[in-house]
CSV table of C-alpha atoms and ligand atoms in Angstrom, one decimal:
chain,number,residue,atom,x,y,z
A,28,MET,CA,-10.4,17.4,23.4
A,29,LEU,CA,-10.1,14.0,25.1
A,30,LEU,CA,-11.5,13.7,28.6
A,31,GLY,CA,-9.4,11.4,30.8
A,32,PRO,CA,-6.9,8.8,29.6
A,33,ALA,CA,-7.4,7.5,26.1
A,34,GLU,CA,-7.7,3.9,25.1
A,35,PHE,CA,-4.6,1.9,24.0
A,36,MET,CA,-3.9,-0.5,21.3
A,37,ARG,CA,-2.0,-3.6,22.4
A,38,ILE,CA,0.5,-4.9,19.9
A,39,GLU,CA,3.3,-7.4,19.9
A,40,ILE,CA,6.9,-6.1,19.5
A,41,PRO,CA,8.7,-7.7,16.5
A,42,ARG,CA,10.4,-10.8,17.7
A,43,GLU,CA,13.1,-10.9,15.0
A,44,PHE,CA,14.3,-9.3,11.8
A,45,ASP,CA,16.2,-10.3,8.8
A,46,ARG,CA,18.8,-7.9,7.5
A,47,LEU,CA,20.4,-7.4,4.1
A,48,GLY,CA,22.7,-4.4,4.0
A,49,ALA,CA,20.7,-1.4,5.2
A,50,VAL,CA,17.3,-3.1,4.9
A,51,ARG,CA,15.7,-4.6,8.0
A,52,ILE,CA,12.6,-6.8,7.5
A,53,TYR,CA,10.8,-7.3,10.8
A,54,GLY,CA,8.8,-10.4,11.6
A,55,LEU,CA,5.0,-10.3,11.6
A,56,GLN,CA,3.6,-8.4,14.6
A,57,LYS,CA,0.3,-9.6,16.1
A,58,ILE,CA,-2.4,-7.3,17.4
A,59,TYR,CA,-3.5,-8.5,20.9
A,60,GLU,CA,-6.2,-5.9,21.5
A,61,LEU,CA,-7.6,-3.3,19.2
A,62,ASP,CA,-8.7,-1.5,22.3
A,63,ALA,CA,-6.9,-2.3,25.6
A,64,GLY,CA,-9.0,0.2,27.6
A,65,PRO,CA,-7.9,3.4,29.3
A,66,GLU,CA,-6.3,1.5,32.2
A,67,ALA,CA,-3.6,-0.2,30.0
A,68,GLU,CA,-0.2,-0.2,31.5
A,69,LEU,CA,1.8,2.9,30.8
A,70,PRO,CA,4.8,2.3,28.6
A,71,GLY,CA,7.7,0.9,30.6
A,72,GLN,CA,5.4,-0.8,33.1
A,73,GLU,CA,4.5,-3.7,31.0
A,74,ASP,CA,6.5,-6.8,30.1
A,75,ALA,CA,8.7,-6.6,27.0
A,76,VAL,CA,6.8,-8.7,24.5
A,77,VAL,CA,3.8,-6.4,23.9
A,78,ARG,CA,3.4,-2.7,23.8
A,79,SER,CA,0.3,-0.6,24.5
A,80,LEU,CA,0.1,2.4,22.2
A,81,PRO,CA,-2.1,5.3,23.5
A,82,ALA,CA,-4.8,6.4,21.2
A,83,GLU,CA,-3.6,10.0,21.5
A,84,ALA,CA,-0.2,9.0,20.0
A,85,ILE,CA,-2.0,7.1,17.2
A,86,TYR,CA,-4.0,10.2,16.3
A,87,GLY,CA,-0.9,12.3,16.4
A,88,VAL,CA,0.6,10.2,13.5
A,89,GLN,CA,-2.8,10.1,11.7
A,90,ARG,CA,-2.9,13.9,11.7
A,91,GLU,CA,0.3,13.8,9.6
A,92,MET,CA,-1.0,11.1,7.3
A,93,ALA,CA,-2.7,11.1,4.0
A,94,ILE,CA,-4.7,8.0,3.0
A,95,VAL,CA,-4.8,7.4,-0.8
A,96,VAL,CA,-7.8,5.6,-2.1
A,97,PRO,CA,-7.4,4.3,-5.7
A,98,VAL,CA,-10.7,3.8,-7.5
A,99,ARG,CA,-11.7,2.3,-10.8
A,100,GLY,CA,-15.4,1.8,-11.3
A,101,GLU,CA,-16.2,0.6,-7.8
A,102,ARG,CA,-19.7,0.7,-6.5
A,103,LEU,CA,-20.5,3.9,-4.6
A,104,LYS,CA,-21.7,2.1,-1.6
A,105,LEU,CA,-18.3,0.4,-1.3
A,106,ILE,CA,-16.4,3.6,-1.6
A,107,GLU,CA,-18.6,5.2,1.0
A,108,GLY,CA,-17.9,2.3,3.4
A,109,VAL,CA,-14.2,2.8,2.9
A,110,LEU,CA,-14.5,6.5,3.8
A,111,VAL,CA,-16.5,5.6,6.9
A,112,GLY,CA,-13.6,3.5,8.1
A,113,ILE,CA,-10.9,6.2,7.5
A,114,PRO,CA,-10.2,8.1,10.8
A,115,ASN,CA,-11.2,11.7,10.5
A,116,SER,CA,-7.8,12.9,11.5
A,117,CYS,CA,-6.3,11.7,8.2
A,118,LEU,CA,-6.4,13.6,5.0
A,119,VAL,CA,-8.1,11.5,2.3
A,120,ILE,CA,-6.9,11.6,-1.3
A,121,VAL,CA,-9.2,9.7,-3.7
A,122,VAL,CA,-7.6,9.1,-7.1
A,123,SER,CA,-10.2,7.8,-9.5
A,124,ASN,CA,-9.7,6.3,-12.9
A,125,SER,CA,-13.4,5.5,-13.3
A,126,PRO,CA,-15.0,5.9,-16.8
A,127,ARG,CA,-16.6,9.2,-17.7
A,128,GLU,CA,-18.7,7.7,-20.5
A,129,PRO,CA,-21.4,6.6,-21.3
A,130,ILE,CA,-22.2,7.5,-17.7
A,131,ASP,CA,-19.9,9.9,-15.9
A,132,ARG,CA,-19.1,7.7,-13.0
A,133,PHE,CA,-16.5,10.2,-11.7
A,134,PHE,CA,-19.2,12.8,-11.4
A,135,LEU,CA,-21.3,10.4,-9.4
A,136,GLU,CA,-18.3,9.6,-7.1
A,137,GLN,CA,-17.6,13.3,-6.6
A,138,GLU,CA,-21.2,14.0,-5.8
A,139,SER,CA,-21.5,11.1,-3.3
A,140,ILE,CA,-18.2,12.0,-1.6
A,141,ALA,CA,-19.1,15.6,-1.3
A,142,ASN,CA,-22.4,14.6,0.2
A,143,PHE,CA,-20.7,12.3,2.7
A,144,CYS,CA,-18.3,15.1,3.7
A,145,ARG,CA,-21.1,17.4,4.5
A,146,PHE,CA,-22.1,15.0,7.3
A,147,THR,CA,-18.6,14.3,8.5
A,148,ARG,CA,-16.4,17.4,7.8
A,149,LYS,CA,-13.9,14.9,6.5
A,150,GLN,CA,-11.0,16.3,4.5
A,151,VAL,CA,-11.2,14.7,1.1
A,152,VAL,CA,-9.3,15.6,-2.1
A,153,ILE,CA,-10.7,13.9,-5.1
A,154,VAL,CA,-8.9,13.9,-8.5
A,155,HIS,CA,-9.3,12.0,-11.8
A,156,GLN,CA,-6.3,10.1,-13.0
A,157,LYS,CA,-6.9,11.4,-16.5
A,158,ASP,CA,-7.4,15.1,-15.5
A,159,PRO,CA,-5.3,17.0,-18.1
A,160,VAL,CA,-4.2,19.4,-15.3
A,161,ILE,CA,-2.6,16.6,-13.4
A,162,GLY,CA,-0.9,15.4,-16.6
A,163,ALA,CA,0.3,18.9,-17.2
A,164,ALA,CA,1.6,19.2,-13.7
A,165,PHE,CA,3.7,16.1,-14.1
A,166,ALA,CA,5.0,17.5,-17.4
A,167,ALA,CA,5.9,20.8,-15.8
A,168,GLY,CA,7.7,19.0,-13.0
A,169,GLY,CA,9.9,17.2,-15.5
A,170,TYR,CA,8.3,13.7,-15.1
A,171,PRO,CA,6.9,12.8,-18.5
A,172,GLU,CA,7.4,9.1,-17.9
A,173,LEU,CA,4.0,8.8,-16.2
A,174,LEU,CA,2.2,10.2,-19.2
A,175,ASP,CA,0.6,8.7,-22.3
A,176,GLU,CA,0.7,10.1,-25.8
A,177,ARG,CA,-2.2,12.4,-24.9
A,178,GLY,CA,-0.3,13.9,-22.0
A,179,THR,CA,-2.6,12.3,-19.4
A,180,VAL,CA,-1.4,9.9,-16.7
A,181,ARG,CA,-1.3,6.3,-17.8
A,182,ASN,CA,-3.9,3.7,-16.6
A,183,GLY,CA,-3.1,1.5,-13.6
A,184,LYS,CA,-3.4,1.3,-9.8
A,185,ALA,CA,0.3,2.1,-9.3
A,186,GLU,CA,0.0,5.2,-11.5
A,187,GLY,CA,-3.0,6.3,-9.3
A,188,MET,CA,-0.9,5.7,-6.2
A,189,MET,CA,1.9,7.8,-7.6
A,190,ILE,CA,-0.5,10.8,-8.1
A,191,GLY,CA,-1.7,10.3,-4.6
A,192,THR,CA,1.8,10.2,-3.2
A,193,VAL,CA,2.8,13.4,-4.9
A,194,LEU,CA,-0.4,15.2,-3.7
A,195,ALA,CA,0.3,14.0,-0.2
A,196,ARG,CA,3.8,15.5,-0.4
A,197,MET,CA,2.4,18.7,-1.9
A,198,LEU,CA,-0.1,19.0,0.9
A,199,GLY,CA,2.6,18.7,3.5
A,200,ARG,CA,2.0,15.2,5.0
A,201,ARG,CA,4.7,13.1,6.6
A,202,TYR,CA,3.2,9.7,6.0
A,203,VAL,CA,1.1,8.2,3.1
A,204,GLY,CA,-1.0,5.0,3.4
A,205,PHE,CA,-3.0,3.2,0.8
A,206,VAL,CA,-6.4,1.4,1.1
A,207,ASP,CA,-8.3,-0.2,-1.7
A,208,SER,CA,-11.8,1.2,-2.4
A,209,ASP,CA,-13.5,-2.2,-2.9
A,210,ASN,CA,-13.3,-3.2,0.7
A,211,TYR,CA,-16.6,-4.4,2.2
A,212,PHE,CA,-15.7,-3.8,5.9
A,213,PRO,CA,-15.3,-0.3,7.2
A,214,GLY,CA,-14.0,-1.8,10.4
A,215,ALA,CA,-11.1,-3.5,8.5
A,216,VAL,CA,-10.2,-0.2,6.9
A,217,ASN,CA,-10.2,1.5,10.2
A,218,GLU,CA,-8.0,-1.2,11.7
A,219,TYR,CA,-5.4,-1.0,8.9
A,220,ILE,CA,-5.0,2.7,9.3
A,221,ARG,CA,-4.6,2.4,13.1
A,222,GLU,CA,-1.9,-0.2,12.4
A,223,TYR,CA,-0.1,2.0,10.0
A,224,ALA,CA,0.2,4.6,12.8
A,225,ALA,CA,1.2,1.9,15.2
A,226,GLY,CA,4.0,0.7,12.9
A,227,PHE,CA,5.4,4.2,12.6
A,228,LEU,CA,5.2,4.8,16.3
A,229,MET,CA,7.0,1.6,17.1
A,230,HIS,CA,9.6,1.7,14.4
A,231,GLY,CA,10.2,5.5,14.0
A,232,GLY,CA,12.7,6.6,11.3
A,233,ASP,CA,12.3,8.5,8.0
A,234,HIS,CA,12.5,5.5,5.8
A,235,THR,CA,9.9,3.1,7.2
A,236,LEU,CA,7.4,1.0,5.3
A,237,VAL,CA,4.4,-0.6,7.2
A,238,ARG,CA,2.7,-3.5,5.5
A,239,ILE,CA,-0.5,-5.3,6.5
A,240,SER,CA,-1.0,-9.1,6.4
A,241,TRP,CA,-4.6,-10.1,6.7
A,242,HIS,CA,-5.4,-12.6,9.4
A,243,SER,CA,-7.9,-14.2,7.1
A,244,LYS,CA,-9.9,-13.8,3.9
A,245,PRO,CA,-13.4,-15.4,4.0
A,246,LYS,CA,-14.5,-17.5,1.1
A,247,ILE,CA,-17.3,-19.9,0.4
A,248,VAL,CA,-16.0,-23.5,0.1
A,249,GLU,CA,-18.4,-26.3,-0.2
A,250,GLN,CA,-21.3,-24.0,0.9
A,251,ALA,CA,-19.6,-23.1,4.1
A,252,LEU,CA,-17.5,-20.1,5.1
A,253,TYR,CA,-13.8,-20.8,5.1
A,254,PHE,CA,-11.3,-18.3,6.5
A,255,ALA,CA,-8.3,-18.7,4.1
A,256,LYS,CA,-5.0,-17.4,5.4
A,257,TRP,CA,-3.2,-16.8,2.1
A,258,GLY,CA,-4.5,-15.8,-1.2
A,259,ARG,CA,-3.1,-17.6,-4.3
A,260,SER,CA,-1.1,-14.6,-5.4
A,261,SER,CA,0.4,-13.9,-2.0
A,262,ARG,CA,1.5,-17.5,-1.6
A,263,HIS,CA,3.6,-17.4,-4.8
A,264,CYS,CA,4.9,-13.9,-4.2
A,265,ASN,CA,6.0,-14.4,-0.6
A,266,HIS,CA,7.8,-17.6,-1.4
A,267,ALA,CA,9.7,-16.1,-4.3
A,268,LEU,CA,10.8,-13.1,-2.2
A,269,ASN,CA,11.8,-15.3,0.7
A,270,ARG,CA,13.9,-17.5,-1.7
A,271,LEU,CA,15.6,-14.4,-3.0
A,272,LEU,CA,16.4,-13.1,0.4
A,273,SER,CA,17.6,-16.5,1.6
A,274,HIS,CA,20.0,-16.7,-1.4
A,275,HIS,CA,21.7,-13.5,-0.4
A,276,THR,CA,21.8,-14.0,3.4
A,277,GLY,CA,22.6,-17.7,3.2
A,278,PHE,CA,19.9,-18.4,5.7
A,279,GLU,CA,16.6,-19.9,4.7
A,280,THR,CA,13.8,-17.6,5.8
A,281,GLU,CA,10.0,-17.1,5.8
A,282,ILE,CA,10.1,-13.6,7.2
A,283,VAL,CA,8.3,-12.0,4.2
A,284,LYS,CA,4.5,-12.3,4.7
A,285,THR,CA,3.4,-9.2,2.9
A,286,GLY,CA,5.0,-9.4,-0.5
A,287,ASN,CA,2.0,-8.0,-2.4
A,288,ALA,CA,0.2,-6.2,0.4
A,289,GLY,CA,-2.1,-3.6,-1.2
A,290,GLU,CA,-2.6,-2.2,2.3
A,291,HIS,CA,0.6,-0.5,3.2
A,292,ALA,CA,2.0,2.9,4.3
A,293,LEU,CA,5.3,4.7,3.9
A,294,THR,CA,7.0,7.8,5.3
A,295,LEU,CA,6.9,10.4,2.5
A,296,GLU,CA,10.7,10.5,2.4
A,297,LEU,CA,10.6,6.8,1.4
A,298,ALA,CA,7.6,7.1,-0.8
A,299,MET,CA,9.3,9.8,-2.9
A,300,SER,CA,12.6,8.0,-3.2
A,301,ILE,CA,11.4,4.4,-3.9
A,302,ARG,CA,10.6,3.3,-7.4
A,303,TYR,CA,7.1,2.2,-8.4
A,304,ALA,CA,6.5,-0.6,-10.9
A,305,THR,CA,3.4,-0.4,-13.1
A,306,GLY,CA,0.0,-1.9,-12.3
A,307,TYR,CA,-0.2,-4.6,-9.7
A,308,ALA,CA,3.5,-5.4,-9.6
A,309,VAL,CA,3.8,-2.2,-7.5
A,310,GLU,CA,3.8,-3.8,-4.1
A,311,PRO,CA,6.3,-6.7,-4.5
A,312,PHE,CA,8.5,-4.4,-6.5
A,313,HIS,CA,8.8,-2.2,-3.4
A,314,PHE,CA,10.6,-5.0,-1.7
A,315,ILE,CA,12.8,-5.6,-4.8
A,316,ASP,CA,13.7,-2.0,-5.1
A,317,LEU,CA,14.7,-1.6,-1.5
A,318,LEU,CA,16.8,-4.8,-1.6
A,319,GLU,CA,18.5,-3.8,-4.8
A,320,GLN,CA,19.2,-0.2,-3.7
A,321,TYR,CA,20.0,-0.7,0.0
A,322,GLY,CA,20.8,-4.4,0.3
A,323,GLY,CA,24.5,-3.9,-0.5
A,324,ALA,CA,24.7,-7.0,-2.7
A,325,ILE,CA,24.9,-5.0,-6.0
A,326,PRO,CA,25.8,-1.4,-6.7
A,327,SER,CA,23.0,0.9,-5.8
A,328,GLU,CA,21.5,3.1,-8.5
A,329,HIS,CA,19.6,5.6,-6.5
A,330,GLY,CA,19.6,4.5,-2.9
A,331,ASP,CA,21.7,6.2,-0.2
A,332,MET,CA,23.3,3.4,1.9
A,333,ARG,CA,23.5,5.7,5.0
A,334,ARG,CA,19.8,5.3,5.4
A,335,LEU,CA,18.3,2.5,7.5
A,336,ILE,CA,15.3,1.1,5.8
A,337,ARG,CA,12.7,-0.6,8.1
A,338,ILE,CA,10.0,-2.8,6.7
A,339,CYS,CA,7.4,-3.6,9.4
A,340,GLN,CA,4.7,-6.2,9.0
A,341,ILE,CA,1.5,-6.2,11.1
A,342,GLU,CA,-1.2,-8.8,11.1
A,343,SER,CA,-4.6,-7.3,11.1
A,344,ARG,CA,-7.5,-9.0,12.9
A,345,ASN,CA,-10.5,-8.2,10.8
A,346,PRO,CA,-11.2,-10.5,7.9
A,347,HIS,CA,-10.5,-9.0,4.5
A,348,LEU,CA,-13.4,-9.1,2.1
A,349,HIS,CA,-13.3,-7.3,-1.2
A,350,GLU,CA,-14.8,-7.5,-4.7
A,351,ASN,CA,-14.1,-10.7,-6.7
A,352,LYS,CA,-12.4,-9.6,-9.9
A,353,GLY,CA,-12.0,-13.0,-11.5
A,354,GLU,CA,-9.4,-15.6,-12.5
A,355,ASP,CA,-7.6,-13.7,-15.2
A,356,HIS,CA,-6.9,-10.9,-12.9
A,357,ILE,CA,-5.3,-13.3,-10.4
A,358,ALA,CA,-3.2,-14.8,-13.1
A,359,ASP,CA,-2.0,-11.4,-14.1
A,360,MET,CA,-1.1,-10.6,-10.6
A,361,ILE,CA,0.8,-13.7,-10.1
A,362,ARG,CA,2.8,-13.2,-13.3
A,363,GLY,CA,3.4,-9.5,-12.4
A,364,SER,CA,4.6,-10.2,-8.9
A,365,LEU,CA,6.9,-13.1,-9.9
A,366,ALA,CA,8.3,-11.0,-12.8
A,367,THR,CA,9.6,-8.5,-10.3
A,368,VAL,CA,11.7,-11.2,-8.6
A,369,TYR,CA,12.6,-13.0,-11.9
A,370,HIS,CA,13.9,-9.9,-13.6
A,371,SER,CA,15.6,-8.4,-10.5
A,372,ARG,CA,19.4,-8.0,-10.8
A,373,LEU,CA,19.5,-9.9,-7.5
A,374,CYS,CA,17.8,-13.0,-8.9
A,375,PRO,CA,20.1,-16.0,-9.3
A,376,PRO,CA,19.6,-18.3,-12.3
A,377,GLY,CA,18.5,-21.2,-10.1
A,378,LEU,CA,15.6,-19.2,-8.7
A,379,GLN,CA,14.7,-18.0,-12.2
A,380,GLN,CA,14.4,-21.6,-13.3
A,381,GLU,CA,12.2,-22.4,-10.2
A,382,ILE,CA,9.9,-19.4,-10.9
A,383,ASP,CA,9.6,-20.3,-14.6
A,384,ALA,CA,8.8,-24.0,-13.7
A,385,GLU,CA,6.2,-22.9,-11.0
A,386,LEU,CA,4.5,-20.6,-13.5
A,387,ARG,CA,4.3,-23.3,-16.2
A,388,GLN,CA,3.1,-25.9,-13.8
A,389,GLY,CA,0.3,-23.6,-12.6
A,390,GLY,CA,-0.7,-22.9,-16.2
A,391,TYR,CA,0.3,-19.2,-15.9
A,392,LEU,CA,2.9,-19.4,-18.7
A,393,LYS,CA,2.2,-21.2,-21.9
A,394,GLU,CA,4.6,-23.2,-24.1
A,395,GLY,CA,6.9,-20.8,-25.9
A,396,ASP,CA,5.9,-17.8,-23.7
A,397,SER,CA,8.4,-16.1,-21.4
A,398,LEU,CA,7.9,-13.9,-18.4
A,399,ALA,CA,7.7,-10.3,-19.5
A,400,PRO,CA,9.6,-7.7,-17.4
A,401,VAL,CA,7.5,-5.2,-15.5
A,402,HIS,CA,7.8,-1.5,-16.4
A,403,VAL,CA,9.4,0.5,-13.7
A,404,TYR,CA,9.1,4.3,-13.2
A,405,PRO,CA,12.0,6.4,-12.0
A,406,SER,CA,11.9,7.6,-8.4
A,407,LEU,CA,9.6,10.6,-7.8
A,408,ASP,CA,12.5,12.4,-6.3
A,409,LYS,CA,13.3,13.6,-9.8
A,410,LEU,CA,10.0,15.5,-10.0
A,411,ASP,CA,10.3,19.2,-9.4
A,412,LEU,CA,7.6,19.6,-6.7
A,413,GLY,CA,7.5,23.4,-6.9
A,414,GLN,CA,6.7,23.3,-10.7
A,415,PHE,CA,4.2,20.4,-10.2
A,416,ALA,CA,2.4,22.3,-7.4
A,417,ALA,CA,2.3,25.5,-9.4
A,418,VAL,CA,0.2,23.7,-12.0
A,419,ALA,CA,-1.7,21.2,-9.8
A,420,ARG,CA,-2.6,23.4,-6.8
A,421,GLU,CA,-5.6,25.1,-8.3
A,422,ALA,CA,-7.0,21.9,-9.7
A,423,VAL,CA,-6.6,20.2,-6.3
A,424,GLU,CA,-8.2,23.1,-4.4
A,425,ARG,CA,-11.2,23.0,-6.7
A,426,ARG,CA,-11.7,19.4,-6.0
A,427,VAL,CA,-11.6,19.4,-2.2
A,428,ALA,CA,-14.8,18.0,-1.0
A,429,ALA,CA,-14.9,19.7,2.4
A,430,PRO,CA,-13.5,23.2,1.6
A,431,ALA,CA,-13.5,24.7,5.1
A,432,SER,CA,-11.5,22.0,6.7
A,433,ALA,CA,-9.0,21.0,4.0
A,434,ALA,CA,-5.3,21.7,4.2
B,501,GDD,N1,-6.8,5.1,-9.6
B,501,GDD,C1,-6.8,3.8,-10.0
B,501,GDD,N2,-6.4,3.6,-11.3
B,501,GDD,N3,-7.3,2.8,-9.2
B,501,GDD,C2,-7.4,1.6,-9.7
B,501,GDD,C3,-7.0,1.3,-11.1
B,501,GDD,C4,-6.5,2.4,-11.9
B,501,GDD,O1,-6.2,2.2,-13.1
B,501,GDD,N4,-7.2,0.0,-11.2
B,501,GDD,C5,-7.6,-0.5,-10.1
B,501,GDD,N5,-7.8,0.5,-9.2
B,501,GDD,C6,-8.2,0.4,-7.8
B,501,GDD,C7,-9.5,-0.5,-7.6
B,501,GDD,O2,-10.7,0.2,-7.7
B,501,GDD,C8,-9.3,-1.0,-6.2
B,501,GDD,O3,-9.7,-0.1,-5.2
B,501,GDD,C9,-7.8,-1.1,-6.0
B,501,GDD,O4,-7.2,-0.3,-7.0
B,501,GDD,C10,-7.3,-2.5,-6.1
B,501,GDD,O5,-7.7,-3.1,-7.3
B,501,GDD,P1,-8.3,-4.5,-7.4
B,501,GDD,O6,-8.6,-4.8,-8.8
B,501,GDD,O7,-9.4,-4.6,-6.4
B,501,GDD,O8,-7.1,-5.4,-7.0
B,501,GDD,P2,-7.1,-6.8,-6.1
B,501,GDD,O9,-8.1,-6.7,-5.1
B,501,GDD,O10,-7.2,-7.9,-7.0
B,501,GDD,O11,-5.7,-6.8,-5.5
B,501,GDD,C11,-5.3,-6.0,-4.4
B,501,GDD,O12,-4.7,-6.8,-3.4
B,501,GDD,C12,-3.4,-7.4,-3.9
B,501,GDD,C13,-2.9,-8.2,-2.8
B,501,GDD,O13,-3.6,-9.3,-2.6
B,501,GDD,C14,-4.5,-4.8,-4.8
B,501,GDD,O14,-4.3,-4.0,-3.7
B,501,GDD,C15,-3.1,-5.3,-5.3
B,501,GDD,O15,-2.3,-4.2,-5.6
B,501,GDD,C16,-2.5,-6.2,-4.2
B,501,GDD,O16,-1.3,-6.7,-4.7
B,502,MG,MG1,-9.7,-5.8,-4.6
């Protein structure tokens, strides 16, 4: 129990939003203080441009939140650091696609996480992406699209996120957030998750998406530390999404700052109804799917226009530092994210030409190649959750690292 008043988080209210049909994209919100102290003004007493959110309210949201941590072969020390940063009030769902041979890395991850949970009483569920029981549960739930020819879930970060989303739903959470497992700073992870909660508190609603834009990403440039603002992939991706939006609203905009934000959270209502694109196209495609389904510019395929979709963007303060995965990986990510815009039913021919030229100029598309469409999965709403749970429940309960405290 908390003694006395809790500390507050001081955050800017969104200054503006762009709207397309039922979708509202709010401008970037700055964090002014991670901890504004227990004496922060009570709501209503402060001026209108910032709000102080009490820690108790933030914990309240986190208690209803699952944090999904996708893992593929990351170093154990990094994964542990990420767990250190996740607030204890959240349920953690680790979805690992780490190799099991020649060394069983998944076994090592389980062991290390179980050990960590003994010290912290953290609630952690850990599953392997290729667990046949998880594959069988998707088959039983009538969702074979996610499975490969052996009946196990396909490879990919998005596919891992989809497992995590369904488990969060099955375990009764209201919100699901994602954090990568290769983050070097536990403090950054902690901040992201507090900001997810802040976003839900400030925007409310059942169809809300909170996305984080990093304040900076440190790099070594000419032997000195340089705090870059935008990664290469996010620069291209945000620009294309803003161009798409501008085309449909008729007003040029730069509102989208989080096109490919790996750090994001959704209400489970939205997470179950949105469509996921494969691999790393998953995050920009969330924008595309929402604009296609709820933007009103083209007939919706699965969206319900009576919903109000809120996309909230928050700028975190900690620098973001993660593993360097190399040039090819960045090129794949750029192609994947631009393909979501290029192949959208909303994309006008002029923008397609621009994207094509940009990719060729950057050397991301070679002579004679064209931009391949990304694979998109149907919405998880079509999954029969009861049937899924009947198969998956036992496997999930077996894998809970802190049995006494798990949901
Ligand atoms: N379960 C699972 N399955 N996890 C995976 C898989 C997989 O097949 N592949 C990768 N991961 C995990 C990694 O271990 C890591 O924790 C996370 O997914 C992100 O993968 P990275 O390979 O580190 O991606 P990145 O750092 O280049 O890109 C990140 O940031 C981008 C925005 O700049 C990702 O979050 C992207 O999705 C995001 O667009
Ligand atoms: Mg990474």
